[in-house]
Short mmCIF file of N, CA, C and O in Angstrom, two decimals:
data_model
loop_
_atom_site.label_atom_id
_atom_site.label_comp_id
_atom_site.label_asym_id
_atom_site.label_seq_id
_atom_site.Cartn_x
_atom_site.Cartn_y
_atom_site.Cartn_z
N ALA A 175 3.04 -144.03 -91.80
CA ALA A 175 2.23 -142.57 -91.42
C ALA A 175 2.67 -141.91 -92.75
O ALA A 175 3.74 -142.20 -93.31
N ILE A 176 2.14 -140.88 -92.94
CA ILE A 176 2.36 -139.76 -94.21
C ILE A 176 2.97 -138.44 -93.60
O ILE A 176 2.15 -137.82 -92.73
N TYR A 177 3.73 -137.81 -93.77
CA TYR A 177 4.06 -136.44 -93.50
C TYR A 177 4.00 -135.47 -94.50
O TYR A 177 4.87 -135.63 -95.49
N ALA A 178 3.25 -134.78 -94.41
CA ALA A 178 3.14 -133.55 -94.84
C ALA A 178 2.71 -132.16 -95.06
O ALA A 178 2.39 -132.15 -93.32
N GLU A 179 3.07 -131.07 -95.64
CA GLU A 179 3.13 -130.12 -95.37
C GLU A 179 1.37 -129.23 -94.92
O GLU A 179 1.26 -128.31 -93.91
N ASN A 180 0.62 -130.03 -95.79
CA ASN A 180 -0.79 -130.00 -95.32
C ASN A 180 -1.70 -130.79 -95.79
O ASN A 180 -1.18 -131.84 -96.85
N SER A 181 -3.09 -130.92 -95.83
CA SER A 181 -3.69 -132.23 -96.08
C SER A 181 -3.74 -132.63 -97.84
O SER A 181 -3.86 -133.42 -98.19
N ALA A 182 -4.04 -131.14 -98.22
CA ALA A 182 -4.02 -131.50 -100.02
C ALA A 182 -2.42 -132.58 -100.54
O ALA A 182 -2.39 -133.56 -101.02
N GLN A 183 -1.86 -132.02 -99.93
CA GLN A 183 -0.13 -132.72 -100.34
C GLN A 183 0.03 -133.92 -99.60
O GLN A 183 0.29 -134.85 -100.46
N ALA A 184 -0.60 -134.56 -98.05
CA ALA A 184 -0.84 -135.78 -97.90
C ALA A 184 -1.94 -136.36 -98.87
O ALA A 184 -1.58 -137.91 -99.37
N MET A 185 -2.96 -136.23 -99.06
CA MET A 185 -3.81 -136.75 -100.19
C MET A 185 -2.87 -137.53 -101.38
O MET A 185 -3.44 -137.87 -102.07
N GLN A 186 -2.35 -135.86 -102.03
CA GLN A 186 -1.65 -136.59 -103.42
C GLN A 186 -0.49 -137.62 -103.19
O GLN A 186 -0.46 -138.39 -103.92
N LEU A 187 0.12 -137.37 -102.19
CA LEU A 187 1.09 -138.31 -101.89
C LEU A 187 0.37 -139.90 -101.42
O LEU A 187 0.93 -140.90 -102.25
N LEU A 188 -0.86 -139.68 -100.92
CA LEU A 188 -1.47 -141.11 -100.33
C LEU A 188 -2.09 -141.92 -101.93
O LEU A 188 -2.06 -142.80 -101.99
N ILE A 189 -2.35 -141.02 -102.62
CA ILE A 189 -2.85 -141.47 -103.78
C ILE A 189 -1.95 -141.64 -104.99
O ILE A 189 -2.03 -143.21 -105.62
N ARG A 190 -0.48 -141.42 -105.03
CA ARG A 190 0.31 -141.80 -105.88
C ARG A 190 1.14 -142.96 -105.18
O ARG A 190 1.42 -143.98 -106.11
N GLN A 191 0.83 -143.43 -104.14
CA GLN A 191 1.44 -144.92 -103.28
C GLN A 191 0.45 -145.86 -103.35
O GLN A 191 0.81 -146.77 -103.78
N PHE A 192 -0.80 -145.82 -103.28
CA PHE A 192 -1.95 -146.46 -102.96
C PHE A 192 -2.89 -146.57 -103.96
O PHE A 192 -3.54 -147.04 -104.28
N ALA A 193 -2.70 -145.43 -105.00
CA ALA A 193 -3.91 -145.10 -106.40
C ALA A 193 -4.77 -144.64 -106.01
O ALA A 193 -5.65 -144.62 -104.74
N GLU A 194 -5.48 -143.76 -106.98
CA GLU A 194 -6.52 -142.85 -106.71
C GLU A 194 -7.99 -143.53 -105.97
O GLU A 194 -8.28 -142.78 -105.04
N ARG A 195 -8.43 -145.07 -106.71
CA ARG A 195 -9.56 -145.18 -105.88
C ARG A 195 -9.11 -145.90 -104.51
O ARG A 195 -10.38 -145.93 -103.97
N SER A 196 -8.24 -145.91 -103.76
CA SER A 196 -7.89 -146.75 -102.82
C SER A 196 -7.76 -145.49 -101.65
O SER A 196 -8.06 -146.04 -100.48
N VAL A 197 -7.71 -144.16 -101.98
CA VAL A 197 -7.84 -143.50 -100.87
C VAL A 197 -9.12 -142.28 -101.07
O VAL A 197 -9.32 -141.77 -102.07
N LEU A 198 -9.75 -142.72 -99.81
CA LEU A 198 -11.20 -142.16 -100.00
C LEU A 198 -11.22 -140.66 -99.03
O LEU A 198 -12.20 -139.58 -99.48
N SER A 199 -10.57 -141.05 -97.98
CA SER A 199 -10.32 -139.74 -97.22
C SER A 199 -8.82 -140.07 -96.06
O SER A 199 -8.45 -140.98 -96.18
N ILE A 200 -8.69 -138.73 -95.89
CA ILE A 200 -7.66 -138.54 -94.72
C ILE A 200 -7.55 -138.25 -93.44
O ILE A 200 -8.22 -137.81 -92.97
N ALA A 201 -6.89 -139.04 -92.30
CA ALA A 201 -7.39 -138.46 -90.65
C ALA A 201 -5.93 -137.59 -90.73
O ALA A 201 -4.41 -137.90 -90.81
N LEU A 202 -5.84 -136.72 -89.99
CA LEU A 202 -4.83 -135.74 -89.89
C LEU A 202 -4.66 -135.74 -88.22
O LEU A 202 -5.47 -135.79 -87.18
N SER A 203 -3.31 -135.38 -88.04
CA SER A 203 -3.05 -135.54 -86.59
C SER A 203 -3.95 -133.62 -86.16
O SER A 203 -3.87 -132.81 -86.77
N GLU A 204 -3.67 -133.77 -84.51
CA GLU A 204 -4.59 -132.64 -84.36
C GLU A 204 -3.68 -130.96 -84.57
O GLU A 204 -4.62 -130.29 -85.07
N ASP A 205 -2.46 -130.94 -84.85
CA ASP A 205 -1.79 -130.19 -85.02
C ASP A 205 -1.93 -129.45 -86.18
O ASP A 205 -2.24 -128.60 -86.97
N VAL A 206 -2.01 -130.57 -87.25
CA VAL A 206 -1.92 -130.35 -88.63
C VAL A 206 -3.63 -129.84 -89.24
O VAL A 206 -3.80 -128.98 -89.84
N ALA A 207 -4.63 -130.65 -88.61
CA ALA A 207 -5.85 -130.55 -88.68
C ALA A 207 -6.18 -128.66 -88.14
O ALA A 207 -7.08 -128.14 -89.00
N THR A 208 -5.71 -128.49 -87.09
CA THR A 208 -5.94 -126.92 -86.70
C THR A 208 -5.48 -125.93 -88.02
O THR A 208 -6.00 -125.21 -87.80
N GLU A 209 -4.29 -126.40 -88.07
CA GLU A 209 -3.72 -125.15 -89.12
C GLU A 209 -4.35 -125.50 -90.29
O GLU A 209 -4.62 -124.18 -91.03
N ASP A 210 -4.92 -126.67 -90.80
CA ASP A 210 -5.19 -126.80 -92.29
C ASP A 210 -6.70 -125.98 -92.06
O ASP A 210 -7.23 -125.28 -93.09
N ALA A 211 -7.48 -126.40 -91.13
CA ALA A 211 -8.42 -125.59 -90.72
C ALA A 211 -8.59 -124.01 -90.63
O ALA A 211 -9.63 -123.13 -90.89
N LEU A 212 -7.72 -123.48 -90.33
CA LEU A 212 -7.46 -121.98 -90.12
C LEU A 212 -6.91 -121.19 -91.26
O LEU A 212 -7.54 -120.31 -91.12
N THR A 213 -6.07 -122.16 -92.12
CA THR A 213 -5.69 -121.07 -93.09
C THR A 213 -5.92 -121.85 -94.52
O THR A 213 -5.63 -123.27 -94.23
N THR A 214 -6.18 -121.32 -95.36
CA THR A 214 -5.70 -121.78 -96.83
C THR A 214 -5.44 -120.70 -98.13
O THR A 214 -5.92 -119.47 -97.78
N GLU A 215 -4.62 -121.09 -98.55
CA GLU A 215 -4.30 -120.16 -99.92
C GLU A 215 -3.38 -119.24 -99.04
O GLU A 215 -3.96 -117.68 -99.00
N GLY A 216 -2.61 -119.16 -97.95
CA GLY A 216 -1.85 -118.08 -97.48
C GLY A 216 -2.38 -117.86 -96.15
O GLY A 216 -2.47 -118.69 -95.16
N THR A 217 -2.97 -117.09 -96.02
CA THR A 217 -3.73 -116.47 -94.60
C THR A 217 -4.96 -116.08 -94.50
O THR A 217 -5.18 -115.80 -93.70
N GLN A 218 -5.69 -116.58 -95.39
CA GLN A 218 -6.98 -116.16 -95.43
C GLN A 218 -7.81 -117.18 -94.36
O GLN A 218 -7.57 -118.47 -94.31
N THR A 219 -8.31 -116.99 -93.31
CA THR A 219 -9.30 -117.63 -92.42
C THR A 219 -10.59 -118.11 -93.07
O THR A 219 -11.47 -117.32 -93.40
N LEU A 220 -10.78 -119.32 -92.73
CA LEU A 220 -12.08 -119.78 -93.18
C LEU A 220 -13.18 -120.13 -91.94
O LEU A 220 -12.44 -120.58 -90.73
N SER A 221 -14.14 -120.04 -92.53
CA SER A 221 -15.21 -120.17 -91.01
C SER A 221 -15.90 -121.18 -91.15
O SER A 221 -15.47 -122.17 -92.51
N ALA A 222 -16.58 -122.04 -90.05
CA ALA A 222 -16.86 -123.41 -90.28
C ALA A 222 -17.55 -123.61 -91.37
O ALA A 222 -17.42 -125.06 -92.01
N ASP A 223 -18.41 -122.75 -91.65
CA ASP A 223 -19.62 -123.19 -93.07
C ASP A 223 -18.62 -123.06 -94.47
O ASP A 223 -18.90 -123.90 -95.37
N GLN A 224 -17.70 -122.22 -94.43
CA GLN A 224 -17.06 -122.28 -95.39
C GLN A 224 -15.89 -123.45 -95.74
O GLN A 224 -15.74 -124.01 -96.91
N LEU A 225 -15.83 -123.81 -94.69
CA LEU A 225 -14.45 -125.23 -94.76
C LEU A 225 -15.62 -126.31 -95.17
O LEU A 225 -15.24 -127.01 -95.80
N ARG A 226 -16.98 -126.63 -94.76
CA ARG A 226 -17.79 -127.44 -94.91
C ARG A 226 -18.20 -127.23 -96.64
O ARG A 226 -17.86 -128.46 -97.21
N LEU A 227 -17.96 -125.95 -97.01
CA LEU A 227 -18.65 -125.79 -98.69
C LEU A 227 -17.45 -126.26 -99.08
O LEU A 227 -17.03 -126.95 -100.40
N LYS A 228 -15.91 -126.18 -98.77
CA LYS A 228 -14.70 -126.30 -99.43
C LYS A 228 -14.41 -127.74 -99.11
O LYS A 228 -13.95 -128.44 -100.63
N SER A 229 -14.85 -128.65 -98.22
CA SER A 229 -14.86 -129.99 -98.00
C SER A 229 -15.83 -130.62 -99.25
O SER A 229 -15.35 -131.63 -99.96
N LEU A 230 -16.85 -129.98 -99.52
CA LEU A 230 -17.82 -130.56 -100.44
C LEU A 230 -17.15 -130.44 -101.67
O LEU A 230 -17.54 -131.07 -102.64
N SER A 231 -16.75 -129.35 -101.86
CA SER A 231 -16.44 -128.92 -103.12
C SER A 231 -15.26 -130.12 -103.76
O SER A 231 -15.43 -130.38 -104.84
N ASP A 232 -14.30 -130.16 -103.02
CA ASP A 232 -13.23 -130.77 -102.78
C ASP A 232 -13.75 -132.36 -103.04
O ASP A 232 -13.25 -133.05 -104.12
N GLN A 233 -14.77 -132.66 -102.51
CA GLN A 233 -15.26 -134.38 -102.44
C GLN A 233 -15.85 -134.15 -104.13
O GLN A 233 -15.96 -135.42 -104.42
N LYS A 234 -16.25 -133.16 -104.63
CA LYS A 234 -17.30 -133.07 -105.67
C LYS A 234 -15.86 -133.37 -107.03
O LYS A 234 -16.50 -134.09 -107.70
N VAL A 235 -14.92 -132.78 -106.60
CA VAL A 235 -14.06 -132.88 -107.91
C VAL A 235 -13.43 -134.14 -107.95
O VAL A 235 -13.22 -134.99 -108.91
N LEU A 236 -13.21 -134.95 -106.72
CA LEU A 236 -12.94 -136.07 -106.55
C LEU A 236 -13.77 -137.10 -107.57
O LEU A 236 -13.20 -138.20 -107.74
N VAL A 237 -14.95 -136.92 -106.29
CA VAL A 237 -15.89 -138.01 -107.28
C VAL A 237 -15.92 -137.64 -108.92
O VAL A 237 -16.21 -138.68 -109.76
N ALA A 238 -15.78 -136.56 -109.45
CA ALA A 238 -16.13 -136.60 -111.10
C ALA A 238 -14.83 -137.17 -111.62
O ALA A 238 -14.81 -137.82 -112.38
N GLN A 239 -13.54 -137.37 -110.63
CA GLN A 239 -12.34 -137.89 -111.44
C GLN A 239 -12.50 -139.37 -111.52
O GLN A 239 -12.22 -140.01 -112.31
N ARG A 240 -13.15 -139.60 -110.15
CA ARG A 240 -13.44 -141.13 -110.29
C ARG A 240 -14.53 -141.55 -111.35
O ARG A 240 -14.11 -142.72 -111.78
N GLU A 241 -15.40 -140.66 -111.65
CA GLU A 241 -16.52 -141.04 -112.66
C GLU A 241 -15.66 -140.85 -113.90
O GLU A 241 -15.79 -142.21 -114.68
N LYS A 242 -15.16 -140.05 -114.28
CA LYS A 242 -14.45 -140.17 -115.40
C LYS A 242 -13.21 -141.65 -115.52
O LYS A 242 -13.32 -142.10 -116.84
N SER A 243 -12.72 -141.96 -114.69
CA SER A 243 -11.93 -142.79 -114.63
C SER A 243 -12.69 -144.30 -114.81
O SER A 243 -12.01 -144.95 -115.68
N GLU A 244 -13.75 -144.30 -114.23
CA GLU A 244 -14.49 -145.56 -114.40
C GLU A 244 -15.03 -145.30 -115.65
O GLU A 244 -15.16 -146.73 -116.71
N ARG A 245 -15.55 -144.20 -116.41
CA ARG A 245 -15.94 -144.32 -117.58
C ARG A 245 -14.92 -144.51 -118.68
O ARG A 245 -15.25 -145.30 -119.34
N SER A 246 -13.74 -144.17 -118.54
CA SER A 246 -12.64 -144.59 -119.21
C SER A 246 -12.53 -146.29 -119.10
O SER A 246 -12.13 -147.02 -120.24
N ARG A 247 -12.79 -146.57 -117.97
CA ARG A 247 -12.10 -148.04 -118.05
C ARG A 247 -13.32 -149.14 -118.33
O ARG A 247 -12.92 -149.90 -119.12
N GLN A 248 -14.72 -148.40 -118.01
CA GLN A 248 -15.65 -149.15 -119.14
C GLN A 248 -15.43 -149.34 -120.38
O GLN A 248 -15.85 -150.11 -121.12
N LYS A 249 -15.08 -148.27 -121.27
CA LYS A 249 -14.73 -148.02 -122.54
C LYS A 249 -13.65 -148.99 -122.92
O LYS A 249 -13.65 -149.45 -123.63
N VAL A 250 -12.68 -148.99 -122.12
CA VAL A 250 -11.19 -150.11 -122.53
C VAL A 250 -11.83 -151.43 -122.39
O VAL A 250 -11.50 -152.15 -123.14
N VAL A 251 -12.76 -151.75 -121.27
CA VAL A 251 -13.12 -153.16 -121.19
C VAL A 251 -14.18 -153.60 -122.92
O VAL A 251 -14.08 -154.42 -123.14
N LYS A 252 -14.69 -152.77 -122.93
CA LYS A 252 -16.09 -152.71 -124.31
C LYS A 252 -15.02 -152.68 -125.48
O LYS A 252 -15.05 -154.03 -126.24
N ALA A 253 -13.97 -151.88 -125.62
CA ALA A 253 -12.94 -151.98 -127.11
C ALA A 253 -12.11 -153.37 -126.94
O ALA A 253 -12.02 -153.92 -128.15
N GLN A 254 -11.63 -153.80 -125.73
CA GLN A 254 -11.18 -155.37 -125.70
C GLN A 254 -11.89 -156.17 -125.95
O GLN A 254 -11.64 -157.08 -126.67
N SER A 255 -13.08 -156.08 -125.61
CA SER A 255 -14.36 -157.16 -125.94
C SER A 255 -14.69 -157.04 -127.32
O SER A 255 -14.13 -158.32 -127.80
N ALA A 256 -14.78 -156.17 -127.98
CA ALA A 256 -15.00 -156.03 -129.44
C ALA A 256 -13.93 -156.26 -130.30
O ALA A 256 -13.98 -157.02 -131.17
N LEU A 257 -12.35 -156.03 -129.82
CA LEU A 257 -11.36 -156.70 -130.30
C LEU A 257 -11.26 -158.12 -130.18
O LEU A 257 -10.99 -158.92 -131.55
N GLN A 258 -11.39 -158.96 -129.11
CA GLN A 258 -11.39 -160.02 -129.02
C GLN A 258 -12.62 -160.65 -129.77
O GLN A 258 -12.38 -161.58 -130.88
N LYS A 259 -13.77 -160.10 -130.03
CA LYS A 259 -14.67 -160.62 -130.63
C LYS A 259 -14.11 -160.59 -132.26
O LYS A 259 -14.40 -161.53 -133.31
N ALA A 260 -13.41 -159.51 -132.77
CA ALA A 260 -13.15 -159.51 -134.06
C ALA A 260 -12.21 -160.63 -134.39
O ALA A 260 -12.25 -161.03 -135.37
N ASN A 261 -11.16 -160.66 -133.44
CA ASN A 261 -9.98 -161.79 -133.62
C ASN A 261 -10.79 -163.58 -133.83
O ASN A 261 -10.14 -163.78 -134.58
N ALA A 262 -11.56 -163.36 -132.81
CA ALA A 262 -12.46 -164.53 -132.88
C ALA A 262 -13.28 -164.90 -134.26
O ALA A 262 -13.17 -166.14 -134.84
N ALA A 263 -13.65 -164.10 -134.87
CA ALA A 263 -14.27 -163.83 -135.98
C ALA A 263 -13.24 -164.33 -137.02
O ALA A 263 -13.63 -164.91 -137.90
N ARG A 264 -12.22 -163.67 -137.33
CA ARG A 264 -11.04 -163.62 -138.28
C ARG A 264 -10.43 -164.65 -137.98
O ARG A 264 -10.29 -165.38 -138.98
N VAL A 265 -10.55 -165.65 -137.08
CA VAL A 265 -9.60 -166.79 -136.85
C VAL A 265 -10.52 -168.32 -137.32
O VAL A 265 -9.88 -169.30 -137.69
N ALA A 266 -11.78 -167.77 -136.60
CA ALA A 266 -12.94 -168.85 -136.88
C ALA A 266 -12.54 -169.23 -138.70
O ALA A 266 -12.98 -168.35 -139.23
N PRO A 267 -12.48 -170.65 -138.74
CA PRO A 267 -12.41 -171.09 -140.13
C PRO A 267 -13.97 -170.82 -140.72
O PRO A 267 -15.33 -171.16 -140.04
N THR A 268 -13.95 -170.76 -141.78
CA THR A 268 -15.40 -170.35 -142.68
C THR A 268 -15.80 -171.58 -143.68
O THR A 268 -15.17 -172.23 -143.82
#
């Protein structure tokens, strides 16, 4: 169990503990879920539609971060492969 003041903090704690790609979503206890649904950024009350939009926006940010990470990972793999080929060509007798 992770105990945090809000869902955003819980998500950050889980990402730090288990790595970003391992955490897709979180389940909140009833009292925290109610508190998160009613307020964000202080005392602003959000409607159900606004909450849905906020959730989609948050998901969009997470997907963009995952895409960026995957592109970086693929670049590293490609660079490592090129480096291995260059080293093999340099070591191979001619």
